[in-house]
PDB file of C-alpha atoms and ligand atoms in Angstrom:
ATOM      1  CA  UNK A   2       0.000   0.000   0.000  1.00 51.00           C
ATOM      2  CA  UNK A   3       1.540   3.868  -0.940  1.00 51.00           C
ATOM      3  CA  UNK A   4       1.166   6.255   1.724  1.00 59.00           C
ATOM      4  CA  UNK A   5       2.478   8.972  -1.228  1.00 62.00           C
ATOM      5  CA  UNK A   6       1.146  10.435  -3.921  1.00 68.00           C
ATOM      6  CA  UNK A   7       0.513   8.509  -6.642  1.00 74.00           C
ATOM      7  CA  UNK A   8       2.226  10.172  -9.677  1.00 77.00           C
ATOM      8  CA  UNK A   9       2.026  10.041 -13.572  1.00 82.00           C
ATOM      9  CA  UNK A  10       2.738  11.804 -16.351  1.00 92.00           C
ATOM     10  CA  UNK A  11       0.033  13.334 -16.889  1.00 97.00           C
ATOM     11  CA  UNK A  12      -3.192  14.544 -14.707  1.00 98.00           C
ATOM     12  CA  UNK A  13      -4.565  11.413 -11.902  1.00 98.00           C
ATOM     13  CA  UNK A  14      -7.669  11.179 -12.425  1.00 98.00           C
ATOM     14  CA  UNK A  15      -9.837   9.771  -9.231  1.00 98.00           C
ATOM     15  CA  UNK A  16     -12.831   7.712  -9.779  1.00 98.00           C
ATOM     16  CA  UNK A  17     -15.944   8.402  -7.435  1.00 97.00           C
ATOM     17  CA  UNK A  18     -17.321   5.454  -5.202  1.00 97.00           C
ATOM     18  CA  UNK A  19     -20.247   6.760  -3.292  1.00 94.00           C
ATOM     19  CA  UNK A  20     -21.702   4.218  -0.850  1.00 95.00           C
ATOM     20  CA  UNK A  21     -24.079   5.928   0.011  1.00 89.00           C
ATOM     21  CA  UNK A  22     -28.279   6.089   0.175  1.00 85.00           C
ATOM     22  CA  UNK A  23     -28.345   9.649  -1.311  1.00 76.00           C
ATOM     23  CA  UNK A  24     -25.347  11.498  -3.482  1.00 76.00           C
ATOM     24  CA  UNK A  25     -26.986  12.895  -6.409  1.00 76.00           C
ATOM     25  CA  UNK A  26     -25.900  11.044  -9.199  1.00 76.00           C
ATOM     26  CA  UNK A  27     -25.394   7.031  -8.070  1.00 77.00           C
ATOM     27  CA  UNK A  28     -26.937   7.537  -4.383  1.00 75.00           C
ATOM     28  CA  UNK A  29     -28.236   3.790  -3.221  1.00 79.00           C
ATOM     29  CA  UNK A  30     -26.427   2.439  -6.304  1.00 83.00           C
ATOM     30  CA  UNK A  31     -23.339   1.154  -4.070  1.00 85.00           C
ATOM     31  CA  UNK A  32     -24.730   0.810  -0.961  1.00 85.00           C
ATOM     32  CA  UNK A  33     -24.303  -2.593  -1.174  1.00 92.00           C
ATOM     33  CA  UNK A  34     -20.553  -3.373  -0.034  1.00 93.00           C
ATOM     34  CA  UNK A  35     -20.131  -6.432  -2.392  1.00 94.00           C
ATOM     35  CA  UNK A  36     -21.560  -3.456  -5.432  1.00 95.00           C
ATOM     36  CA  UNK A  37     -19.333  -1.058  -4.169  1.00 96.00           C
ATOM     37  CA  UNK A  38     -16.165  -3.409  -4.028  1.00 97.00           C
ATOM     38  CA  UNK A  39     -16.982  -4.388  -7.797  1.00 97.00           C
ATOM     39  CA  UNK A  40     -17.439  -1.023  -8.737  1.00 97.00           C
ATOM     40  CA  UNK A  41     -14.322  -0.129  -7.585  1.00 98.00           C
ATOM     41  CA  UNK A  42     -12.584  -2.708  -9.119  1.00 98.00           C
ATOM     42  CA  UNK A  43     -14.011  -1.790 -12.411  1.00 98.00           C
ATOM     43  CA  UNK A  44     -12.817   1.847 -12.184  1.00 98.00           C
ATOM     44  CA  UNK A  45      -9.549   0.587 -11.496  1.00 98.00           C
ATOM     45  CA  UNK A  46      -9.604  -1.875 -14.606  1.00 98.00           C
ATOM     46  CA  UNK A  47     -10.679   0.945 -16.804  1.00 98.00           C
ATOM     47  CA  UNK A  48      -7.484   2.714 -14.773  1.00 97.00           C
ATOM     48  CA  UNK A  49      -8.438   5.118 -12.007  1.00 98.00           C
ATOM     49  CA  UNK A  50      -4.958   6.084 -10.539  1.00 98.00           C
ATOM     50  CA  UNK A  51      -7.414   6.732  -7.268  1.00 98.00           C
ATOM     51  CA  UNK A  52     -10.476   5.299  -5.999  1.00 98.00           C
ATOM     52  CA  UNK A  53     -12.284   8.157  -3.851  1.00 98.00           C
ATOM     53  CA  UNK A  54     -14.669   5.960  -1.126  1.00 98.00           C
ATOM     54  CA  UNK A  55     -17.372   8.203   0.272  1.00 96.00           C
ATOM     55  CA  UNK A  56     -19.911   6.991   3.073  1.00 96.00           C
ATOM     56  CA  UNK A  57     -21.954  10.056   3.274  1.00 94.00           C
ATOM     57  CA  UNK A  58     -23.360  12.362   1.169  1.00 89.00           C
ATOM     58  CA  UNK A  59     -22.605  15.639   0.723  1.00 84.00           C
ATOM     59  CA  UNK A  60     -24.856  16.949  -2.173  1.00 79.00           C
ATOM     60  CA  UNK A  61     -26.810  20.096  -1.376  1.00 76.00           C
ATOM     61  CA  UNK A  62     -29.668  19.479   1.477  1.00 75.00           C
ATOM     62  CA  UNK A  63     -27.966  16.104   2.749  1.00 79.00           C
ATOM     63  CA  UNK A  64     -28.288  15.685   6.511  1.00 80.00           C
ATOM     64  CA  UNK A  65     -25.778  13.935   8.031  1.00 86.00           C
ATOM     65  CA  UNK A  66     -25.460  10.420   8.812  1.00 92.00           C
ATOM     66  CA  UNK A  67     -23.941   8.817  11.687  1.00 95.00           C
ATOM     67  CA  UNK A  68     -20.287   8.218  11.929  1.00 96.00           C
ATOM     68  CA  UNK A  69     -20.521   4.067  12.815  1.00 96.00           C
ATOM     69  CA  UNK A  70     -22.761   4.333  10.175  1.00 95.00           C
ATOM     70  CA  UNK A  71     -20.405   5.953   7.641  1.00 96.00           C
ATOM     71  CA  UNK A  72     -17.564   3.455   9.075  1.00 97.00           C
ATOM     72  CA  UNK A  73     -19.224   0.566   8.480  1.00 96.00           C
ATOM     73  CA  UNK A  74     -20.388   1.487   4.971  1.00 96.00           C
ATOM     74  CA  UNK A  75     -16.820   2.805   3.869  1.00 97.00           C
ATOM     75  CA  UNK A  76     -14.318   0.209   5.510  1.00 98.00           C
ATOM     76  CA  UNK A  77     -15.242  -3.135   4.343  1.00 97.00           C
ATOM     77  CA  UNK A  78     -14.943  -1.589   0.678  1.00 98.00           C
ATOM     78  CA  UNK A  79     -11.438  -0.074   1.421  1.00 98.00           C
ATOM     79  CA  UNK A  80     -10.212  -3.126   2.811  1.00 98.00           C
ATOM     80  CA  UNK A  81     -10.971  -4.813  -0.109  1.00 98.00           C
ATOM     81  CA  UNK A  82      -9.395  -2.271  -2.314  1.00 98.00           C
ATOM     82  CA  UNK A  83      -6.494  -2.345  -0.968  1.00 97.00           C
ATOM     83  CA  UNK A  84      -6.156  -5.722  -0.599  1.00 97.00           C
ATOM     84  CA  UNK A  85      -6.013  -6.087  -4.287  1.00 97.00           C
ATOM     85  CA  UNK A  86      -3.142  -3.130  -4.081  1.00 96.00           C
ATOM     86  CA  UNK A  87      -5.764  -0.322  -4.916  1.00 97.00           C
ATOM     87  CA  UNK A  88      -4.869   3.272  -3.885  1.00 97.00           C
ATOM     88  CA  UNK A  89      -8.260   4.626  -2.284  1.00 98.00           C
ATOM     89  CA  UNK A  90      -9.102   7.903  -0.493  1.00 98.00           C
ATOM     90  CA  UNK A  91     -11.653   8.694   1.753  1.00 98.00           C
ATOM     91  CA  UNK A  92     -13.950  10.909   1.738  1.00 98.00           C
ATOM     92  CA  UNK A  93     -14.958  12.164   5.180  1.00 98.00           C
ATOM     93  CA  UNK A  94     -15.237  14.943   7.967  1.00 97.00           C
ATOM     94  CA  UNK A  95     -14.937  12.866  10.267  1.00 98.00           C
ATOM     95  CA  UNK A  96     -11.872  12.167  12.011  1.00 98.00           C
ATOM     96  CA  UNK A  97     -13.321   9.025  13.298  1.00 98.00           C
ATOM     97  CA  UNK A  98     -13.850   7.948   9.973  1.00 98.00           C
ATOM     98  CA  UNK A  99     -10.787   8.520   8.347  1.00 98.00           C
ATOM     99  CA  UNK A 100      -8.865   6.788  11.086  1.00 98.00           C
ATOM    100  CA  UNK A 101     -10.732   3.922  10.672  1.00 98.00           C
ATOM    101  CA  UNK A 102      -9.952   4.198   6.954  1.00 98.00           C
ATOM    102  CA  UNK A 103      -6.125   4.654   6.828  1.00 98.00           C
ATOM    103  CA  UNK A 104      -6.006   1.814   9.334  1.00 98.00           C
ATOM    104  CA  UNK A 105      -8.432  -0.618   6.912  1.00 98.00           C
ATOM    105  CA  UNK A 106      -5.341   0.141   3.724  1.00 98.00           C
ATOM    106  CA  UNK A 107      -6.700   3.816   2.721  1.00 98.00           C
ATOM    107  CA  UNK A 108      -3.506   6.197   1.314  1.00 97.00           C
ATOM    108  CA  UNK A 109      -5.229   9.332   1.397  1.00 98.00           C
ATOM    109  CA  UNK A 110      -8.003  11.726   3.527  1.00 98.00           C
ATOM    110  CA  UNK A 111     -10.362  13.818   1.330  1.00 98.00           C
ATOM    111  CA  UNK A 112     -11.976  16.187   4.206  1.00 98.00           C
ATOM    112  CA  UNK A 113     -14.399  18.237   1.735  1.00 97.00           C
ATOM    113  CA  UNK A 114     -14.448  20.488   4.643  1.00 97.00           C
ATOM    114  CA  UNK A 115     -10.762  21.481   4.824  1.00 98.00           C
ATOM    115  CA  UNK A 116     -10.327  20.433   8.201  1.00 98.00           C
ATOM    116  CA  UNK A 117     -13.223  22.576   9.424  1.00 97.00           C
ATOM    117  CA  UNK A 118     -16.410  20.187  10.605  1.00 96.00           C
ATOM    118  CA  UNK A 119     -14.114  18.298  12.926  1.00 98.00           C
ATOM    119  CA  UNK A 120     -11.524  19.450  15.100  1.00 98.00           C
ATOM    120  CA  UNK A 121      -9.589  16.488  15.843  1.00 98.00           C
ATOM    121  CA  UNK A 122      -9.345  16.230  11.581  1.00 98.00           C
ATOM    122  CA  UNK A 123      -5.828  18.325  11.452  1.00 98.00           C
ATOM    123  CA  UNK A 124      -4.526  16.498  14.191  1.00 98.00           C
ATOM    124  CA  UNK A 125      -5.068  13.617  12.844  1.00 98.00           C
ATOM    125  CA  UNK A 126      -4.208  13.927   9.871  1.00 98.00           C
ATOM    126  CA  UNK A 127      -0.768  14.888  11.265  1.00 98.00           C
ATOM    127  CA  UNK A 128      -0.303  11.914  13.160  1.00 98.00           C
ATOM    128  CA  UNK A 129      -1.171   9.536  10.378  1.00 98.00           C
ATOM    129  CA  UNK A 130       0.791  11.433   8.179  1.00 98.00           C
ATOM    130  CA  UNK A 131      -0.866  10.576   4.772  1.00 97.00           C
ATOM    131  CA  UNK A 132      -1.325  12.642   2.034  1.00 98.00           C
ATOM    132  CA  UNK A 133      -4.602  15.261   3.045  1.00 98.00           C
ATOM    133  CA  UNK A 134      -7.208  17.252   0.326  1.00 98.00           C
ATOM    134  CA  UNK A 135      -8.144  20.069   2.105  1.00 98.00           C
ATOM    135  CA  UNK A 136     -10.840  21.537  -0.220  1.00 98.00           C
ATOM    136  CA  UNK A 137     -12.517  25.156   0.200  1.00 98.00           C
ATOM    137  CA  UNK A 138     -16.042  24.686   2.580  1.00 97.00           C
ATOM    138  CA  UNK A 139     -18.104  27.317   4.507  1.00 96.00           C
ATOM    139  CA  UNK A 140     -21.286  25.298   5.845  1.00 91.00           C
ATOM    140  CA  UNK A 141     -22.717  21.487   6.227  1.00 90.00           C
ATOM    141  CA  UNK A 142     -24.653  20.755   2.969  1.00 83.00           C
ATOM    142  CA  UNK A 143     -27.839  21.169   4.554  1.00 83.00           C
ATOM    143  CA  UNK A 144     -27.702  24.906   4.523  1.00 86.00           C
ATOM    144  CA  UNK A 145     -24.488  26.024   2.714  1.00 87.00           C
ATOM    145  CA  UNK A 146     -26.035  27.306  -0.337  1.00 85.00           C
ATOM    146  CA  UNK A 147     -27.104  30.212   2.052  1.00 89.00           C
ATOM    147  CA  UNK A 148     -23.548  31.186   2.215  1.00 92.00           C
ATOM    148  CA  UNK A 149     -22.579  31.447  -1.656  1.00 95.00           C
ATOM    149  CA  UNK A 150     -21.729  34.836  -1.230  1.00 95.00           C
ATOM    150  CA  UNK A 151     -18.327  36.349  -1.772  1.00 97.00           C
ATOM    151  CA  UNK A 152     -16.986  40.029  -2.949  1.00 96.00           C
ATOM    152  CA  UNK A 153     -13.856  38.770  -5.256  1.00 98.00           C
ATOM    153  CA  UNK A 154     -14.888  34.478  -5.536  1.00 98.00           C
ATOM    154  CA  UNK A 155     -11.652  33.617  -7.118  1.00 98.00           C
ATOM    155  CA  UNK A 156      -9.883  35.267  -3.969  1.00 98.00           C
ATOM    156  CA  UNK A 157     -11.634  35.060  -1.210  1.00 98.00           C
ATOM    157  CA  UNK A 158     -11.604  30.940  -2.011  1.00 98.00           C
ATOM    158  CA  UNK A 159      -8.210  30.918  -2.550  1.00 98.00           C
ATOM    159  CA  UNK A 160      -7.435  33.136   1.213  1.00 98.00           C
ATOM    160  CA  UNK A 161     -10.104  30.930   3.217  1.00 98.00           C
ATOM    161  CA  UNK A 162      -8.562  27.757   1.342  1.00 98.00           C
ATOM    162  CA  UNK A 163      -4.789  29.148   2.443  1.00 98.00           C
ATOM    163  CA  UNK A 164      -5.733  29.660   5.709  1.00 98.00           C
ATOM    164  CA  UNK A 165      -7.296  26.089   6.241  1.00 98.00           C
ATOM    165  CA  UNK A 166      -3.693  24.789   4.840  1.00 98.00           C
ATOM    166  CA  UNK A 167      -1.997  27.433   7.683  1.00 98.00           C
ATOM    167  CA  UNK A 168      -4.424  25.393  10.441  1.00 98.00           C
ATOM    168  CA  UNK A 169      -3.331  22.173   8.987  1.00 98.00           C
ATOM    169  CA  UNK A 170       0.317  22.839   8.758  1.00 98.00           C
ATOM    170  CA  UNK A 171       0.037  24.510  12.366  1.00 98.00           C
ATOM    171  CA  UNK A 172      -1.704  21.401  13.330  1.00 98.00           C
ATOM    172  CA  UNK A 173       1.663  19.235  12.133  1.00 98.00           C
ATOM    173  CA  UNK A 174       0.438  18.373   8.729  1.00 98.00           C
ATOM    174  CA  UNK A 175       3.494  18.626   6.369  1.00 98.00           C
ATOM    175  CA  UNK A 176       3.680  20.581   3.379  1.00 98.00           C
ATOM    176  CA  UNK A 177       4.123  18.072   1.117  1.00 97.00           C
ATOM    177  CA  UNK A 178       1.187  15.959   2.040  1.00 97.00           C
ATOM    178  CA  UNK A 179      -1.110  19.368   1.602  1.00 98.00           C
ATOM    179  CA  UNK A 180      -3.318  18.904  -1.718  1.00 98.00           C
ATOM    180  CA  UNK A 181      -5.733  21.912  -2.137  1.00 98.00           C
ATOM    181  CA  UNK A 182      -9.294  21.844  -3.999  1.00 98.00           C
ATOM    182  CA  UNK A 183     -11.320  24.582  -4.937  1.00 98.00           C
ATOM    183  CA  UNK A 184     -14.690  22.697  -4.019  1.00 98.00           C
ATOM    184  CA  UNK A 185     -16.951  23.387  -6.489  1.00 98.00           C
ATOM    185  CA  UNK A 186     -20.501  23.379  -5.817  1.00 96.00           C
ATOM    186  CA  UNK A 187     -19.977  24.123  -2.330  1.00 95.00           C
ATOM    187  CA  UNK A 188     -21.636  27.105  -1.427  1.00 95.00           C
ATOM    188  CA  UNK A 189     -21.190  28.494  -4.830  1.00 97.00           C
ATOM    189  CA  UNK A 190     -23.156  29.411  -7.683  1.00 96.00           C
ATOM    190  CA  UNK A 191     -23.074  28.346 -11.010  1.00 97.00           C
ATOM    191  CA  UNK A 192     -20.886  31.578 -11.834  1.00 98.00           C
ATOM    192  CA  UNK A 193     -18.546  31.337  -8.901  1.00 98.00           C
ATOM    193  CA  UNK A 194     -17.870  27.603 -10.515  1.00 98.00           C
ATOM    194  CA  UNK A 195     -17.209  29.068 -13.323  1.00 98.00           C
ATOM    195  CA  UNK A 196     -14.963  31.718 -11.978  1.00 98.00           C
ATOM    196  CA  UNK A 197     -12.899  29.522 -10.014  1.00 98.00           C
ATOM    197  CA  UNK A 198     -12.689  26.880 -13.189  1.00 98.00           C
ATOM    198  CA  UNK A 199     -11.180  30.204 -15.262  1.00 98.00           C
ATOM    199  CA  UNK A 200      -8.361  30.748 -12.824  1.00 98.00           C
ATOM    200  CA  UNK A 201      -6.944  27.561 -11.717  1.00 98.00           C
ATOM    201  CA  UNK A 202      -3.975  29.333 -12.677  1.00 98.00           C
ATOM    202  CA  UNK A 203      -4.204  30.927  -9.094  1.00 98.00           C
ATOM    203  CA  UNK A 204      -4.380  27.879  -7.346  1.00 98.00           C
ATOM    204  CA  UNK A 205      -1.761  26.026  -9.459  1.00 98.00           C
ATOM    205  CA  UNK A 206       0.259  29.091  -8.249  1.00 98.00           C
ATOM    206  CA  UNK A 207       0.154  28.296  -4.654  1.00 98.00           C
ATOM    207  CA  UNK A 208       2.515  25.827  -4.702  1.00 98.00           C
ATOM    208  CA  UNK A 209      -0.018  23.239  -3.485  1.00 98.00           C
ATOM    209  CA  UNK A 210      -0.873  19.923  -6.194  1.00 98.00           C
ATOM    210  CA  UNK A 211      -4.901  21.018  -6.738  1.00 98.00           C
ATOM    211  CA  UNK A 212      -7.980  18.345  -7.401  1.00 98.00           C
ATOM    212  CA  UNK A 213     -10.760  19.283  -9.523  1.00 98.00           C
ATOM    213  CA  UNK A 214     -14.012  18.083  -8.749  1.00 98.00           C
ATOM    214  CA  UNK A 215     -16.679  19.069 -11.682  1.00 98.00           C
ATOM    215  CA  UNK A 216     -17.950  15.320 -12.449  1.00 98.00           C
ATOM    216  CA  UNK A 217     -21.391  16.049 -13.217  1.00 97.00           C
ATOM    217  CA  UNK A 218     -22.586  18.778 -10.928  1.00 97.00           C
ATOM    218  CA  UNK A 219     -25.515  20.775 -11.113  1.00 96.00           C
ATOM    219  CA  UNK A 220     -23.571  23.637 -12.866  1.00 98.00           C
ATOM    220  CA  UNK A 221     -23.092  21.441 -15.919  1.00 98.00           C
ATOM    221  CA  UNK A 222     -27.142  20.710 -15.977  1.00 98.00           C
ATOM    222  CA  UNK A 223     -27.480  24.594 -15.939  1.00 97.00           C
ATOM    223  CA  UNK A 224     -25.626  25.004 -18.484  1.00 98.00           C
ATOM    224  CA  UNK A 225     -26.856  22.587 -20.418  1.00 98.00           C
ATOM    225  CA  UNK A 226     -30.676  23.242 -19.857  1.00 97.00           C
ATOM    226  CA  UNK A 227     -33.060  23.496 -22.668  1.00 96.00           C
ATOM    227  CA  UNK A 228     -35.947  25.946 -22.530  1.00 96.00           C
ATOM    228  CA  UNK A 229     -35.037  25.964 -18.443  1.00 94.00           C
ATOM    229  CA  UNK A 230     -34.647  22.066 -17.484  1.00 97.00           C
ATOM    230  CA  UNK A 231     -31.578  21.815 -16.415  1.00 97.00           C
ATOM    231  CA  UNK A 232     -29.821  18.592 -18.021  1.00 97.00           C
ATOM    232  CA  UNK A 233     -30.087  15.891 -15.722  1.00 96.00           C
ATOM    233  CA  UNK A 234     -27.175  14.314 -14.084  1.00 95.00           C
ATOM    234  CA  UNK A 235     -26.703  10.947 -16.123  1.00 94.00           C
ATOM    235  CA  UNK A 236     -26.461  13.572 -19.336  1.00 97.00           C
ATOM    236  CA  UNK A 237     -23.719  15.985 -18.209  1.00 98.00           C
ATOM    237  CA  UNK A 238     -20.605  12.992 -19.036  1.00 97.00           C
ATOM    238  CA  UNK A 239     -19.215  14.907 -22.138  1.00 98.00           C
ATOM    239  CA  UNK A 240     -19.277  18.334 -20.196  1.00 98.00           C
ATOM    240  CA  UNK A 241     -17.588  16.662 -17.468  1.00 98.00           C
ATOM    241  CA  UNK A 242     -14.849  15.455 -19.555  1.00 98.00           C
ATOM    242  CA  UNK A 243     -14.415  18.561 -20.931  1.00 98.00           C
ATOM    243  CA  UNK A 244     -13.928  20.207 -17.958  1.00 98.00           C
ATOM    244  CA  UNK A 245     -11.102  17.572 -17.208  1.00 98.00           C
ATOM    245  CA  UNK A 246      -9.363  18.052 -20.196  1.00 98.00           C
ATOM    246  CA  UNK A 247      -8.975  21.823 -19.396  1.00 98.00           C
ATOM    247  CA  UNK A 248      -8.158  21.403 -15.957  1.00 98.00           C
ATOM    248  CA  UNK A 249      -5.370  18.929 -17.298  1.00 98.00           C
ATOM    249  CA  UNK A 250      -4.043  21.551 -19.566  1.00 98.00           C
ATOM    250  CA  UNK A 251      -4.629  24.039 -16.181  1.00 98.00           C
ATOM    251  CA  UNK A 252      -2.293  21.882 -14.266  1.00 98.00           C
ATOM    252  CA  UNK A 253      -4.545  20.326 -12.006  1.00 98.00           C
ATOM    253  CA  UNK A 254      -2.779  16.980 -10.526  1.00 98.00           C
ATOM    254  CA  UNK A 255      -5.949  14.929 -10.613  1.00 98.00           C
ATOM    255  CA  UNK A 256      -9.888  15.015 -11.361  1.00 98.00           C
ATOM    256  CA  UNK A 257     -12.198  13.250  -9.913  1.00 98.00           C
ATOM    257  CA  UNK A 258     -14.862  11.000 -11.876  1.00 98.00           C
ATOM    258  CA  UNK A 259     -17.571   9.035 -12.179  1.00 97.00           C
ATOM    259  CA  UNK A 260     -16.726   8.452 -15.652  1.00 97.00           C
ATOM    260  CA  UNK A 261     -13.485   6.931 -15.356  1.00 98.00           C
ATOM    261  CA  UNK A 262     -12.200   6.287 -19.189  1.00 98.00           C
ATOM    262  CA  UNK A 263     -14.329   9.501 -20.379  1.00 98.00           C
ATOM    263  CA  UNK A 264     -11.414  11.655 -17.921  1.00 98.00           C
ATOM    264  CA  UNK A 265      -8.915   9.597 -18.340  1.00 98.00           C
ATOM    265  CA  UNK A 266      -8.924   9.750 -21.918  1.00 98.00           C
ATOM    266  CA  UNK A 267      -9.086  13.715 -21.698  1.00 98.00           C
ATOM    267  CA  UNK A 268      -6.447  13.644 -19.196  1.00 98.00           C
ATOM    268  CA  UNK A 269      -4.272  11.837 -21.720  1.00 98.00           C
ATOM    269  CA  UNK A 270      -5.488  13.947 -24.922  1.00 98.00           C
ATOM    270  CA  UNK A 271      -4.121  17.092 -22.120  1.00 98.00           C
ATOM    271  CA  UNK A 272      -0.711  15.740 -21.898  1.00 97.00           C
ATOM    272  CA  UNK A 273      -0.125  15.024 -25.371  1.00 97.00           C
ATOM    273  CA  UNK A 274      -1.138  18.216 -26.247  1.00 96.00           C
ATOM    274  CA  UNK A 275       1.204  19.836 -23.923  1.00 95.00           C
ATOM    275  CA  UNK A 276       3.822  17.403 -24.788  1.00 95.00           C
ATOM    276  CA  UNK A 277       3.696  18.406 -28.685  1.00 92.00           C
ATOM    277  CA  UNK A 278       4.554  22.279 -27.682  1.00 81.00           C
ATOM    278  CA  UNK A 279       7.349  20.238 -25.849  1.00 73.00           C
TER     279      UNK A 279
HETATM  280  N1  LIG B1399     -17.494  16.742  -4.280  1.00 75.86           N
HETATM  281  C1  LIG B1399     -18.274  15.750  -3.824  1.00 75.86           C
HETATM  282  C2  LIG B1399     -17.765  14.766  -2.964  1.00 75.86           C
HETATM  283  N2  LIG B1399     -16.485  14.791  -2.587  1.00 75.86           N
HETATM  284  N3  LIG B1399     -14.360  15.794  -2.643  1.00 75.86           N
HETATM  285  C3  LIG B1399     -13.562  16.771  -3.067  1.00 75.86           C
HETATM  286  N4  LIG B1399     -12.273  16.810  -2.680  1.00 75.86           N
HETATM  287  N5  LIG B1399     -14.014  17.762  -3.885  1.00 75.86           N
HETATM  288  C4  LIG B1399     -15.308  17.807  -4.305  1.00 75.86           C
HETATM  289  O1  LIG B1399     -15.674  18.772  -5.028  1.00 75.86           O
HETATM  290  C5  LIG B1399     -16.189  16.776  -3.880  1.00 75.86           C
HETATM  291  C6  LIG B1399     -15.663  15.769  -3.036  1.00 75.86           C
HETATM  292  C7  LIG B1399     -19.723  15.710  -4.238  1.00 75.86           C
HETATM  293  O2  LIG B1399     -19.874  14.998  -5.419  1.00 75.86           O
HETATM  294  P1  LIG B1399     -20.450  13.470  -5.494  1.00 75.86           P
HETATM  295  O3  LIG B1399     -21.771  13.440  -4.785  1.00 75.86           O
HETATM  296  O4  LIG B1399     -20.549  13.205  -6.934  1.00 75.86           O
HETATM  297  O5  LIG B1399     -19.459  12.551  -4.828  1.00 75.86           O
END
């Protein structure tokens, strides 16, 4: 098992593996562990550098389930992961829960709230000492479209996301195992996605390797809605691999997918495309 970053020559690209009753797109698809092992298997035939295991929800309106529950959802499907020498993250604000994860084989935390919603999360994050996404967060899903308000998007994410890698780093995180994320969706409109999409370049720039997230959010259905239906989820695949294909050519050192060959074909056409200027 690799406590460090995977790396490649191009963009990783992360598949998603929600079990879970609820996420927006495959919610109650996986919530069976034996689905959710094979699921994960499949993304890492097709060649997921990561498999991203989630055990609660975190779409907008979720309430929060509790953490034994999330545990026992999330580690049975890790341990079988890495038992077949699959890297897997997981997805939690819980501390709890991504204890419980590293110790079951996981190589990575993903706290989509940046160390925020739990305070023993920096701490232990430290002490395990794996590689950490801290991704930009303001409220629990329930409410946080409520605070989708900002007076520069691109900077004020960027400042509140440098700050949460300060409290990390404070908290004995090292540097190197920082990864930063934008968090798109999260208490942010459809233009502040947007916003933050056009200037990767500023997170790139802070030194930090930075995940995208886009994989068929409700951004993509807006922009894709006819006569004011937004495009449902299941339909926004070739947006979504658009998306990675720029963020590739951005710089961004992985995406995350549920459409693992879709991205990881993008990521590839990205770093041939760079490599030709080369
Ligand atoms: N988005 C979701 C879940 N986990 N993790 C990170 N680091 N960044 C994200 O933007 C993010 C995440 C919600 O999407 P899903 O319901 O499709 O998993």
């Amino acid at each position: 098992m690799t406590r460090t970053l995977p790396s490649a020559d191009r963009s990783l690209v992360m598949g998603v593996l929600n079990v879970t009753a609820d996420s927006f797109s495959d919610g109650g698809r996986f919530l069976q562990t034996d689905r959710a092992i094979e699921h994960g298997l499949q993304m890492h035939r097709i060649g997921a550098d990561l498999i991203d295991v989630g055990g609660e929800s975190t779409r907008p309106g979720a309430e929060r389930v509790p953490a034994d529950v999330e545990i026992a959802r999330v580690v049975p499907v890790i341990e079988a992961l890495s038992a077949e020498g699959i890297a897997t993250s997981i997805d939690t604000m819980r501390a709890s829960v991504a204890r419980a994860a590293i110790e079951a084989g996981c190589a990575i935390i993903n706290d989509v709230s940046g160390g925020l919603a739990d305070p023993e999360m920096n701490p232990t994050a430290a002490e395990l000492d794996v590689p950490y996404i801290l991704m930009h967060w303001r409220a629990h899903s329930r409410d946080m479209q409520a605070f989708a308000r900002y007076d520069d998007v691109v900077e004020d994410v960027l400042r509140e996301l440098l700050t949460r890698v300060d409290e990390a780093l404070a908290a004995g995180v090292r540097r190197e195992r920082i990864i930063i994320d934008p968090g798109l969706g999260f208490a942010k409109t459809a233009d502040h996605n947007w916003a933050l999409l056009s200037r990767l370049d500023r997170f790139v720039g802070a030194g930090y390797p930075v995940l995208v997230a886009a994989s068929r959010k409700s951004f993509l259905g807006s922009l894709l809605s006819v006569d004011g239906t937004p495009r449902p989820p299941g339909g926004r695949e070739d947006a979504t691999t658009a998306i990675s294909a720029l963020s590739a050519i951005g710089g961004a050192w992985c995406v995350r997918a549920h459409h693992v060959q879709a991205s990881l074909d993008a990521v590839k056409v990205a770093a041939a495309w760079k490599a030709g200027r080369a």
